[in-house]
CSV table of C-alpha atoms (C1' of nucleotides) in Angstrom, one decimal:
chain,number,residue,atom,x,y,z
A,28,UNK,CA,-29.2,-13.5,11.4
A,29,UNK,CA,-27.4,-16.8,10.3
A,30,UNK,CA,-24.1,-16.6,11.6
A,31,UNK,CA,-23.0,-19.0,8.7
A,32,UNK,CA,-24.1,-16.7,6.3
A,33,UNK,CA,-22.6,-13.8,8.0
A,34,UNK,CA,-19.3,-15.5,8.6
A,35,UNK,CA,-19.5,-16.6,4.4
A,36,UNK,CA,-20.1,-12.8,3.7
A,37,UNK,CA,-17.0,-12.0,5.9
A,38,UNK,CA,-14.8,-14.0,4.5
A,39,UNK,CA,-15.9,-13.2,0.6
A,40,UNK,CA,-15.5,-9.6,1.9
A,41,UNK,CA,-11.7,-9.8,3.4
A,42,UNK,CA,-11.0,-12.4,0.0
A,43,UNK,CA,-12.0,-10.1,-2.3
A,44,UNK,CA,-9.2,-6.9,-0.5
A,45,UNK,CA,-6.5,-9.5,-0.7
A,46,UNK,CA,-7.1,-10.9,-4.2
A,47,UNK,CA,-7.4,-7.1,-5.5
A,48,UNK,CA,-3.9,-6.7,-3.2
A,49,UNK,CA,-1.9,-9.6,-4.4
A,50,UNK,CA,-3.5,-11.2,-7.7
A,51,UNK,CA,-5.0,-14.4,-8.0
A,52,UNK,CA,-1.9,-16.7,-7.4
A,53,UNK,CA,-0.7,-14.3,-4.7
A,54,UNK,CA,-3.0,-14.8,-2.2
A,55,UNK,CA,-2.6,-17.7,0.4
A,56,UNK,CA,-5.7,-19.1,2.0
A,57,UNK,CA,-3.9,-19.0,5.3
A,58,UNK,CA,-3.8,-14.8,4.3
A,59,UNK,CA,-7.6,-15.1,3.5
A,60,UNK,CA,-7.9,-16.6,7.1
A,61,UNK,CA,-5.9,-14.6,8.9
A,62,UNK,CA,-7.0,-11.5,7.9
A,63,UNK,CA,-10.8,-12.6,8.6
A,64,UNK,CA,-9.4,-13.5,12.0
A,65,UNK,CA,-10.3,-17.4,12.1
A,66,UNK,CA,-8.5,-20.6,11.0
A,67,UNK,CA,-7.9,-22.4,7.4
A,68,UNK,CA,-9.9,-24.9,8.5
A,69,UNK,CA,-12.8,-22.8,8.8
A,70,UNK,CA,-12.2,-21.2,5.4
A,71,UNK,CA,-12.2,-24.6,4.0
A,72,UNK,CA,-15.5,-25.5,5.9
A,73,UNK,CA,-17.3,-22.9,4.3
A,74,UNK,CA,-14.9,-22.8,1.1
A,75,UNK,CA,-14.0,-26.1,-0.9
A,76,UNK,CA,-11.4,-25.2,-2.9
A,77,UNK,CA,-9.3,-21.7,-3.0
A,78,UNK,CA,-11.2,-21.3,-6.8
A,79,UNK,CA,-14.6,-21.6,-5.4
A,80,UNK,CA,-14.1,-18.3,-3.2
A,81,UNK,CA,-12.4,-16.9,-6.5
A,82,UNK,CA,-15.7,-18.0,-8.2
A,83,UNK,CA,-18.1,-16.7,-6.0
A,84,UNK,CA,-17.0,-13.8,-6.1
A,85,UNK,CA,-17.1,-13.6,-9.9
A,86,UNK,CA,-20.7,-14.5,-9.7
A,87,UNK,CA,-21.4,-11.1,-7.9
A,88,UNK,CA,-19.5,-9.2,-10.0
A,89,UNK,CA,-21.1,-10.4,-13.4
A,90,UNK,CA,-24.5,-9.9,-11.2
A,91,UNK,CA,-22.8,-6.0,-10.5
A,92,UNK,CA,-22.2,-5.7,-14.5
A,93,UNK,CA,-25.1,-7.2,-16.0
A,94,UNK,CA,-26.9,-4.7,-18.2
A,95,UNK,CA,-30.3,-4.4,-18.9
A,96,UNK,CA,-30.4,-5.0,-23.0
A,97,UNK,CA,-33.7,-4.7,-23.7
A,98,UNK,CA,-34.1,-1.1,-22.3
A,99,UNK,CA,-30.2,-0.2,-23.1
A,100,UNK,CA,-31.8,-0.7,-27.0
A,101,UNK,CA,-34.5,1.7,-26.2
A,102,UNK,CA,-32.6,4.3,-25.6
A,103,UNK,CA,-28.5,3.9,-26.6
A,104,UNK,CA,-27.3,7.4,-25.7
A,105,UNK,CA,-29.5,7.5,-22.4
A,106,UNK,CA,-28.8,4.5,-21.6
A,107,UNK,CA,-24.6,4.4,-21.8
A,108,UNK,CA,-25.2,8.4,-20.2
A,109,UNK,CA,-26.4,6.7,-17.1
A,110,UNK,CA,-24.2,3.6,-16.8
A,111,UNK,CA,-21.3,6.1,-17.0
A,112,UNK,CA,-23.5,8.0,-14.1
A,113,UNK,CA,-23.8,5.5,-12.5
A,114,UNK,CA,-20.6,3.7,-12.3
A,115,UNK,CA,-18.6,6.9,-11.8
A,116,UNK,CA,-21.3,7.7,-8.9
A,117,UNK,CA,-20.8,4.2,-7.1
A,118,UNK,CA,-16.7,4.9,-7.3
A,119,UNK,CA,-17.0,8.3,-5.2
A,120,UNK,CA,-19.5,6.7,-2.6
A,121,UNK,CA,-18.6,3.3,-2.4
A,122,UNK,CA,-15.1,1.7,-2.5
A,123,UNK,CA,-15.9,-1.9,-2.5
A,124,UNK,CA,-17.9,-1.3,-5.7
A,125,UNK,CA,-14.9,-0.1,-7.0
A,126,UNK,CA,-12.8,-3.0,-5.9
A,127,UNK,CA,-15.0,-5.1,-7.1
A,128,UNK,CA,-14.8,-3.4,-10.9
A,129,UNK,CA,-11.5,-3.9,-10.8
A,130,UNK,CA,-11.5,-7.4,-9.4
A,131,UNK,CA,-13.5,-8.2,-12.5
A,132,UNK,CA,-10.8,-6.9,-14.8
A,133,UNK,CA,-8.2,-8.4,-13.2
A,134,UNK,CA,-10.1,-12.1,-13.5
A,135,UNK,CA,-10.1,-11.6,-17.2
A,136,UNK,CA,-6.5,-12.2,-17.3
A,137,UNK,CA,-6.2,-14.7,-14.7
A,138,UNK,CA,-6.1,-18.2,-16.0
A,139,UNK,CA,-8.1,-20.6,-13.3
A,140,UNK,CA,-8.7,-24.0,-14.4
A,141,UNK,CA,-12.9,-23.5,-14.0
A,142,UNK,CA,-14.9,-24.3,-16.9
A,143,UNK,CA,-17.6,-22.5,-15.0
A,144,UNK,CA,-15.5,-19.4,-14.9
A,145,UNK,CA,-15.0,-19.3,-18.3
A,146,UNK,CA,-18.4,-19.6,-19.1
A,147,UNK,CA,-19.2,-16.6,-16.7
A,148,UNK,CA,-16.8,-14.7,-18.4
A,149,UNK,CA,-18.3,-15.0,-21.9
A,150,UNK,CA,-21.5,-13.9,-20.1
A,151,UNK,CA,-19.4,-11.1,-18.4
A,152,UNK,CA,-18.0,-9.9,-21.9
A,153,UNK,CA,-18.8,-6.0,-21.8
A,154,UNK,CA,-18.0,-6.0,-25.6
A,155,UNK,CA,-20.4,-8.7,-26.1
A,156,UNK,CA,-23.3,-7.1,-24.2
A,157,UNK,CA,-22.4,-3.4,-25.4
A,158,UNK,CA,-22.0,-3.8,-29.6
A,159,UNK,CA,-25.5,-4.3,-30.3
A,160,UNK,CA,-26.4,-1.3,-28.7
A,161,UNK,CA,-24.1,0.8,-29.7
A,162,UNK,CA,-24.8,-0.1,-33.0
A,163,UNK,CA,-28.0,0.9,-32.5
A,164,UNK,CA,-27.0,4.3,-31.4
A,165,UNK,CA,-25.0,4.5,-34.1
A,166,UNK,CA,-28.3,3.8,-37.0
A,167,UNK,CA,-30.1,6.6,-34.6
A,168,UNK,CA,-27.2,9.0,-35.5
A,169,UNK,CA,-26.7,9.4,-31.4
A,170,UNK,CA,-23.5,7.8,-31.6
A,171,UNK,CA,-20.5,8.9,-34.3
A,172,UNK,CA,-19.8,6.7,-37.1
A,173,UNK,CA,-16.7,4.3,-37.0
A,174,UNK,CA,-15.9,0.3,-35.8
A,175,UNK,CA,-18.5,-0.5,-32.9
A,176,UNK,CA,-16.1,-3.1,-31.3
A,177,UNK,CA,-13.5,-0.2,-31.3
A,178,UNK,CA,-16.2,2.2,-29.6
A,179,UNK,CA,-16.7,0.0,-27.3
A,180,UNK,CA,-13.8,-0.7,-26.3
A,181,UNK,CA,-13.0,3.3,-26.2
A,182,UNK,CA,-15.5,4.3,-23.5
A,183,UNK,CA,-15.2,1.1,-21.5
A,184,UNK,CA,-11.6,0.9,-21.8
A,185,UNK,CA,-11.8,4.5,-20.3
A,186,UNK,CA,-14.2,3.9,-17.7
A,187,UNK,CA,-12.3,0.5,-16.4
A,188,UNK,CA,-8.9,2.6,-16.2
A,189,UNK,CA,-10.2,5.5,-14.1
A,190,UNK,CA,-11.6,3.1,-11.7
A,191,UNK,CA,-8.2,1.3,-11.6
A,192,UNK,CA,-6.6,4.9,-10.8
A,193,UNK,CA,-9.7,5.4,-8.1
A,194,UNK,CA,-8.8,2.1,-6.3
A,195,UNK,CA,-5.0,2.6,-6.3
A,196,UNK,CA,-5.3,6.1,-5.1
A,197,UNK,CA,-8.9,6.8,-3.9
A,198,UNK,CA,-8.7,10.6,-3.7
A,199,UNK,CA,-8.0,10.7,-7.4
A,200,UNK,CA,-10.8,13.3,-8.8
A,201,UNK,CA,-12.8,11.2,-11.1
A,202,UNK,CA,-13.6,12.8,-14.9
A,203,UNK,CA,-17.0,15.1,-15.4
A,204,UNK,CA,-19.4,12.1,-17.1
A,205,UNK,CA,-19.5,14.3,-20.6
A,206,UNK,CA,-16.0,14.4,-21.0
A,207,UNK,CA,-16.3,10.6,-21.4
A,208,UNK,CA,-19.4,10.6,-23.6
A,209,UNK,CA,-17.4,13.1,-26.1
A,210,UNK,CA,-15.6,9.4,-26.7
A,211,UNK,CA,-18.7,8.1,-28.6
A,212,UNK,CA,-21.2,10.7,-29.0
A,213,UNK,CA,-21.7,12.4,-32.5
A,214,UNK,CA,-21.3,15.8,-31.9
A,215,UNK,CA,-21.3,16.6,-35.7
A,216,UNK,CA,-25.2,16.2,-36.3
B,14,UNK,CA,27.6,-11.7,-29.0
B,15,UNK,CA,27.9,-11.6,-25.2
B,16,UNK,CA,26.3,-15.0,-24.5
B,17,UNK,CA,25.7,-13.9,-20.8
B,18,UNK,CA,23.7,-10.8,-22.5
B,19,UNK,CA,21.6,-12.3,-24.8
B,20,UNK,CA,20.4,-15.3,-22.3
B,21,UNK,CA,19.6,-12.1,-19.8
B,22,UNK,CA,17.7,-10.6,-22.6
B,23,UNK,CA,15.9,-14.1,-23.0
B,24,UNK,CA,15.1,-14.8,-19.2
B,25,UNK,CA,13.6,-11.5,-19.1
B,26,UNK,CA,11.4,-11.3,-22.2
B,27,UNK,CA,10.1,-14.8,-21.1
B,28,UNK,CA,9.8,-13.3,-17.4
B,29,UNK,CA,7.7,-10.2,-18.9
B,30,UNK,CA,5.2,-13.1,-20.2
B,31,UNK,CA,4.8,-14.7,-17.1
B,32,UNK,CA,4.5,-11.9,-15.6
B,33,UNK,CA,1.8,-10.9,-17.4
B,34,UNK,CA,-0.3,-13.5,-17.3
B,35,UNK,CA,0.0,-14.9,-13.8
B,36,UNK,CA,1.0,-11.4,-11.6
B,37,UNK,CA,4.0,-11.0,-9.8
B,38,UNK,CA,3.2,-13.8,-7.1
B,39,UNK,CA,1.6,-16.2,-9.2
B,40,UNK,CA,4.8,-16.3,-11.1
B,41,UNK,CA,7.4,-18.7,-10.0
B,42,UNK,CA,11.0,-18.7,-10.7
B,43,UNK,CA,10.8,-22.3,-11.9
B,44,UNK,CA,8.1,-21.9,-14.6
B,45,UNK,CA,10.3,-18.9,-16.2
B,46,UNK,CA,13.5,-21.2,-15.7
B,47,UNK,CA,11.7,-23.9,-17.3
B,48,UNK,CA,9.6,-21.9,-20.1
B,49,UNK,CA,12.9,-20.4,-21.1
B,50,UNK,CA,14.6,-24.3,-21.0
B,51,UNK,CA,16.9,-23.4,-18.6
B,52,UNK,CA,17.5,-24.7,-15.2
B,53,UNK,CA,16.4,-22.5,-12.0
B,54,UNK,CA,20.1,-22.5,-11.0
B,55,UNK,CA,21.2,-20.6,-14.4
B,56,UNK,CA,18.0,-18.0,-13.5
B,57,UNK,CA,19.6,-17.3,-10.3
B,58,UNK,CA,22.4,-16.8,-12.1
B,59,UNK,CA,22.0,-14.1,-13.6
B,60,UNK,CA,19.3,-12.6,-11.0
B,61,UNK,CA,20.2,-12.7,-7.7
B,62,UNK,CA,16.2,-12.5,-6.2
B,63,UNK,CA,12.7,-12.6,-7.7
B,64,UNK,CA,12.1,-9.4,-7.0
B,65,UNK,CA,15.9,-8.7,-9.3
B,66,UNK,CA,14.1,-10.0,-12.5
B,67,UNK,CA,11.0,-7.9,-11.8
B,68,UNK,CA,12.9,-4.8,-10.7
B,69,UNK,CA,14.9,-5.0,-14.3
B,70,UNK,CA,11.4,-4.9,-16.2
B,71,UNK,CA,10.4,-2.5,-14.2
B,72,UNK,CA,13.3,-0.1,-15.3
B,73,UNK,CA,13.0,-1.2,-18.7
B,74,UNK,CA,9.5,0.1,-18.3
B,75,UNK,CA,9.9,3.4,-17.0
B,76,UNK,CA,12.4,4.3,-19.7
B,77,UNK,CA,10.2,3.3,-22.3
B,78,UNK,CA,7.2,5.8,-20.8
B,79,UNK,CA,9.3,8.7,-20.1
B,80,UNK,CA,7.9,11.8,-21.7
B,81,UNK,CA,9.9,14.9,-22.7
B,82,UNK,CA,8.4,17.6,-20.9
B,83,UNK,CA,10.4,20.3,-22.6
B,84,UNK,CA,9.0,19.4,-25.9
B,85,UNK,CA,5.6,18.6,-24.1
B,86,UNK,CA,5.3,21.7,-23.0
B,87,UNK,CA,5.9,23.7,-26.2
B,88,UNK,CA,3.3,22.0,-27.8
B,89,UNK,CA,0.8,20.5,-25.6
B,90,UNK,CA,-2.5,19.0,-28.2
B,91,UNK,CA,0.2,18.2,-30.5
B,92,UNK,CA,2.4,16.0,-28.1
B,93,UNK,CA,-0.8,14.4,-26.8
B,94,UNK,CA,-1.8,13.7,-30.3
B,95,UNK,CA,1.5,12.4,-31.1
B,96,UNK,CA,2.1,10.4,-27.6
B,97,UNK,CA,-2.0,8.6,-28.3
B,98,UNK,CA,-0.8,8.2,-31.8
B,99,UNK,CA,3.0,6.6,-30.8
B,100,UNK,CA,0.8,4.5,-28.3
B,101,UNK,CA,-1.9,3.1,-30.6
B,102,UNK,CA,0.8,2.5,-33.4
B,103,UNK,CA,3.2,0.4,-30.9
B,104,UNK,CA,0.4,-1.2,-29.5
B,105,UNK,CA,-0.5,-2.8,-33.5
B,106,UNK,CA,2.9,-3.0,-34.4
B,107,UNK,CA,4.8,-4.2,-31.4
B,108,UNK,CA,3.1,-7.0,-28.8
B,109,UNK,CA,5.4,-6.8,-26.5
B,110,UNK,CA,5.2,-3.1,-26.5
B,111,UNK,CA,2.0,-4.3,-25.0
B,112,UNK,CA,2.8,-6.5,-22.8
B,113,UNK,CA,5.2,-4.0,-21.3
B,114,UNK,CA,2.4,-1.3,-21.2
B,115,UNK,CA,0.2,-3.8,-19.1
B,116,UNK,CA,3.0,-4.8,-17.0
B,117,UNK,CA,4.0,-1.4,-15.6
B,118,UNK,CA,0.7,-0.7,-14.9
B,119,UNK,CA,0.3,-4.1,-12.9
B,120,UNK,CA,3.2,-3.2,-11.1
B,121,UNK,CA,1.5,-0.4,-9.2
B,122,UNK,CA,-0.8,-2.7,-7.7
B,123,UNK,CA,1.8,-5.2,-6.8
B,124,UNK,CA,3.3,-4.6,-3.2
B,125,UNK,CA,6.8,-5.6,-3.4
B,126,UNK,CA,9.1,-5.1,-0.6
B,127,UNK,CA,11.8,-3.1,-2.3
B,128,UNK,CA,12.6,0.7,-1.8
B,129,UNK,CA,14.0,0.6,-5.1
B,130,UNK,CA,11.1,0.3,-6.9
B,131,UNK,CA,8.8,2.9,-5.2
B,132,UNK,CA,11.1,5.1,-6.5
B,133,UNK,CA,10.8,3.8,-9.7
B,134,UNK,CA,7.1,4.1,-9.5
B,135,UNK,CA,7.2,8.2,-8.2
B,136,UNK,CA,9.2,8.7,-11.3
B,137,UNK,CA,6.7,6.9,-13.7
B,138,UNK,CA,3.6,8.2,-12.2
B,139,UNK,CA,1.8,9.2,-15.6
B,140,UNK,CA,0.1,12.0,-14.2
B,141,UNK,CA,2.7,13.5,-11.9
B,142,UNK,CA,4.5,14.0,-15.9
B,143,UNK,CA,1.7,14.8,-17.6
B,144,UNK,CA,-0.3,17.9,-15.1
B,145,UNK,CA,1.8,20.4,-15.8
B,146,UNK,CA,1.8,19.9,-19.7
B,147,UNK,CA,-2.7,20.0,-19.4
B,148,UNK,CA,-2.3,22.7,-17.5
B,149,UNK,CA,-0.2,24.5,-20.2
B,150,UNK,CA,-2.9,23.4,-22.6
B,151,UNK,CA,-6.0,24.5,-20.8
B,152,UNK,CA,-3.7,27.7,-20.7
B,153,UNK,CA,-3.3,27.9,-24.3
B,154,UNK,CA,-7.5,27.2,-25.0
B,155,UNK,CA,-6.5,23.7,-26.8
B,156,UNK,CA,-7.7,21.6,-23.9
B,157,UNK,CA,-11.0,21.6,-22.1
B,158,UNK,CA,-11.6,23.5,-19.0
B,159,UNK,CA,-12.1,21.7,-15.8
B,160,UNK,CA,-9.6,19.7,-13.3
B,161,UNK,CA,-6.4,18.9,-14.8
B,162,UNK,CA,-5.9,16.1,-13.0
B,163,UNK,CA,-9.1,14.4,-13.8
B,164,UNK,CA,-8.0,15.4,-17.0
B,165,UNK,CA,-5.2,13.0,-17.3
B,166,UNK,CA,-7.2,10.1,-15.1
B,167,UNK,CA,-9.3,10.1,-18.5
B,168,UNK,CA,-7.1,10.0,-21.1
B,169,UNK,CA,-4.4,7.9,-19.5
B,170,UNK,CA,-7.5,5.7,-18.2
B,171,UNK,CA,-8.5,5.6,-21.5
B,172,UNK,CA,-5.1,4.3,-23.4
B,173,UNK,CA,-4.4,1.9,-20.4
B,174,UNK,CA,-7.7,0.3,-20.5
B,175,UNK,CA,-7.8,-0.1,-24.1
B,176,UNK,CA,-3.9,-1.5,-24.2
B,177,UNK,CA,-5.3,-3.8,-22.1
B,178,UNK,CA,-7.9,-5.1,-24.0
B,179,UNK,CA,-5.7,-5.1,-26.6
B,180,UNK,CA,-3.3,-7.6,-25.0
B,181,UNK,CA,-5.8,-9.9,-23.9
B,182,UNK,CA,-7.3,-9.9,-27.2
B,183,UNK,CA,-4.6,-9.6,-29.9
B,184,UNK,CA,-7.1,-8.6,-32.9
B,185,UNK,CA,-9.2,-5.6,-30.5
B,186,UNK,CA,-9.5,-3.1,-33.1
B,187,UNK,CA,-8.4,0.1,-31.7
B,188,UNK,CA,-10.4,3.5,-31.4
B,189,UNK,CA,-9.3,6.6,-34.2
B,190,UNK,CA,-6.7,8.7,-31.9
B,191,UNK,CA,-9.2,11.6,-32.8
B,192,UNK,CA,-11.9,9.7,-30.5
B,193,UNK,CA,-9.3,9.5,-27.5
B,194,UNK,CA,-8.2,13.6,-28.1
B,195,UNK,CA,-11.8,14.4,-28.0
B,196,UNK,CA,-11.6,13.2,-24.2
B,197,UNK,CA,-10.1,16.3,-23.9
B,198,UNK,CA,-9.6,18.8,-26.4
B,199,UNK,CA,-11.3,21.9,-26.1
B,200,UNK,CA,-14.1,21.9,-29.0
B,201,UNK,CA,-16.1,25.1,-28.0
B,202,UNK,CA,-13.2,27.7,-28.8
C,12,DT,C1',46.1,-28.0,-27.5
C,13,DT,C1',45.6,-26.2,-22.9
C,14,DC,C1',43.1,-24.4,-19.4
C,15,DA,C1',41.0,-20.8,-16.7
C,16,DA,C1',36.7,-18.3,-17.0
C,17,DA,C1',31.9,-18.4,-18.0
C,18,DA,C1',27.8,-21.0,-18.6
C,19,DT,C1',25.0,-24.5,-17.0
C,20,DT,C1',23.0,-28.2,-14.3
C,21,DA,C1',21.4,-31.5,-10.5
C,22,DA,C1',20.3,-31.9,-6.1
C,23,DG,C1',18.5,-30.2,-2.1
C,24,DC,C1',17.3,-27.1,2.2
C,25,DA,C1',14.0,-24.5,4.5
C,26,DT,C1',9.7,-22.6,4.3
C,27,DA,C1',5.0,-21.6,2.3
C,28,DT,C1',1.0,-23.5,0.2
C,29,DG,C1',-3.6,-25.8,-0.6
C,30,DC,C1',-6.3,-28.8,1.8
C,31,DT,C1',-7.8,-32.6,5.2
C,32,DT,C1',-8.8,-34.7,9.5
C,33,DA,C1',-10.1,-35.4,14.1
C,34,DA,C1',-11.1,-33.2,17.9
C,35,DT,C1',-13.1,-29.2,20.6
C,36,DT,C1',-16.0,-25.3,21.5
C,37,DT,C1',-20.3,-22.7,20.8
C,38,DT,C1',-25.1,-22.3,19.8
C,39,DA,C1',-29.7,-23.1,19.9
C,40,DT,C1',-33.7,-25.7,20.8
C,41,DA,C1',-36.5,-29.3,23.1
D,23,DT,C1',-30.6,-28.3,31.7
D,24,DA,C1',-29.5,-31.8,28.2
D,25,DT,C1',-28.0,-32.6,23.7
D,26,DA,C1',-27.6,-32.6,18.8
D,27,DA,C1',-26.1,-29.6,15.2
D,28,DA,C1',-23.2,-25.9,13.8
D,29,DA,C1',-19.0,-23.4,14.2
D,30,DT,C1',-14.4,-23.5,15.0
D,31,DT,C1',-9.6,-25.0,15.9
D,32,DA,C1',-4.9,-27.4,15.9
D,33,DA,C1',-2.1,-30.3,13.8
D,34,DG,C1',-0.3,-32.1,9.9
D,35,DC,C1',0.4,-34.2,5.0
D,36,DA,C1',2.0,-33.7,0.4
D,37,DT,C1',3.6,-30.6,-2.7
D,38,DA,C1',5.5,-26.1,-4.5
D,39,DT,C1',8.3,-22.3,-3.8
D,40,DG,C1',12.6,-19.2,-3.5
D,41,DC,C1',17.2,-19.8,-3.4
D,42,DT,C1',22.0,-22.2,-2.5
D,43,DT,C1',25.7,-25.1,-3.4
D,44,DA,C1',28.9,-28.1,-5.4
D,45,DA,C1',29.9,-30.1,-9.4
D,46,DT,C1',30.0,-30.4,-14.6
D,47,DT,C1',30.1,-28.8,-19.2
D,48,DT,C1',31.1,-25.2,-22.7
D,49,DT,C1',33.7,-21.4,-24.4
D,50,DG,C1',37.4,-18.8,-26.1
D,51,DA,C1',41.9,-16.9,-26.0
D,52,DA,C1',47.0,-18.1,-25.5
DNA sequence: TTCAAAATTAAGCATATGCTTAATTTTATA
DNA sequence: TATAAAATTAAGCATATGCTTAATTTTGAA
């Protein structure tokens, strides 16, 4: 009902295409505007500084990725099964989840001067959240032996590069969600 | 011993860096001029455009990820296996075999007005190279059943996003190549 | 040693950028 | 309808950018 609000959401919306298109550094505030169809000076009124768009942005995305440790250490193998699920569901049905997975990689190598986006992306770490877990799955036998940081890496390395492929060329057929789990499952129990 | 040569050679290794870290736009002319400790006049020098310097790495890139589809095709787990194992070797070995990994695959998200490289791009399109030689496989009863072409979303998907990770953290330890060939090597038969 | 070619720089032009400011329009409520 | 708050714009300042130009230094062969 707030038109404010609306006009914010707009605005994070059209930011968020352009900074997927054209990198951090590449996109112009005047782009921002003009594709959202108003003036700078309105992007600035509801906008202080080109990082705080940038910022908010990362806040929904580590709100997106946040996993739910408690219950991922319940139950290691059903818990990653369904995150792959998940994720790979989200890709097929909606695209702006998919631009905003790869948004969140991309800010990862994007040096802003924003102590409170580095902090964010310690809490955003995927590694960080995952290696416990996994490590549980691998005491349980679920998941195969070997470096957790490295298993880790494996599957979510995989899963962040076919969403890349599924944003650049959305009719890209995405992989069946066992193939992946063949990454990290132990298949020799 | 060409002076000329070995300062082009310079520019551009400090140009892939930049790069890199900042994306095509967020990259200007001056901080490559000046991280190389030349002036912007000697960068224009030897590049007549922006888009010249970026183009170059670009070609240096393709070349580099060219497969041999005669050979491929002959042998299509063991290329793989050797291609993931080439890959992971290169990526511990060489950082700036890296850096150029995570480039080329930056550049297909980077619009840049030149005709040149979408040309460039057709002709490095990973899986455009790769279908025929999983299709051979899957022929053969070495890889998986299933959609070729999601296929080689995973695998690929898989070594990008863990190259990746590897160049934004140096000391990622890196997944067993027998994880990444169990994406999709057939394990019933 | 000479001197033309090659390497290099300093200065600057035109435009784009992040952001501000003062003014104007729209909205909603009393 | 009157009016204060909210939404919106137009214009512009300071700086950064891609790139050019004219001049200077370095190099290497005769």
């Amino acid at each position: 009902m707030d038109k404010g609000d609306e006009r914010k959401k707009q605005l994070l919306q059209v930011a968020l295409d352009v900074f997927i298109e054209k990198g951090y550094y590449g996109t112009s505030t005047r782009e921002i505007a003009r594709r959202a169809g108003v003036s700078s000076g309105l992007l600035f009124h509801y906008f202080n500084r080109k990082e705080s768009i940038y910022l908010e942005l990362v806040k929904i995305g580590v709100e997106e990725m946040r996993i739910d440790t408690e219950i991922a250490m319940e139950a290691p193998y059903e818990y990653l099964l369904q995150t792959v699920k998940h994720v790979f569901e989200r890709l097929e049905s909606n695209p702006s989840f998919g631009k905003m997975f790869v948004f969140m990689d991309a800010v990862q190598y994007t040096t802003v001067n924003e102590k409170e986006i580095e902090l964010l992306l310690k809490s955003m770490d995927i590694c960080r959240q995952w290696i416990p877990v996994i490590l549980e799955g691998q005491r349980r036998g679920e998941f195969r032996a070997g470096n957790s940081h490295a298993l880790c890496v494996a599957i979510f390395g995989a899963i962040q590069g076919i969403a890349q492929e599924k944003v650049r060329i959305p009719d890209t057929p995405l992989p069946e969600t066992d193939w992946l789990m063949d990454l990290i499952v132990n298949r020799t129990r």
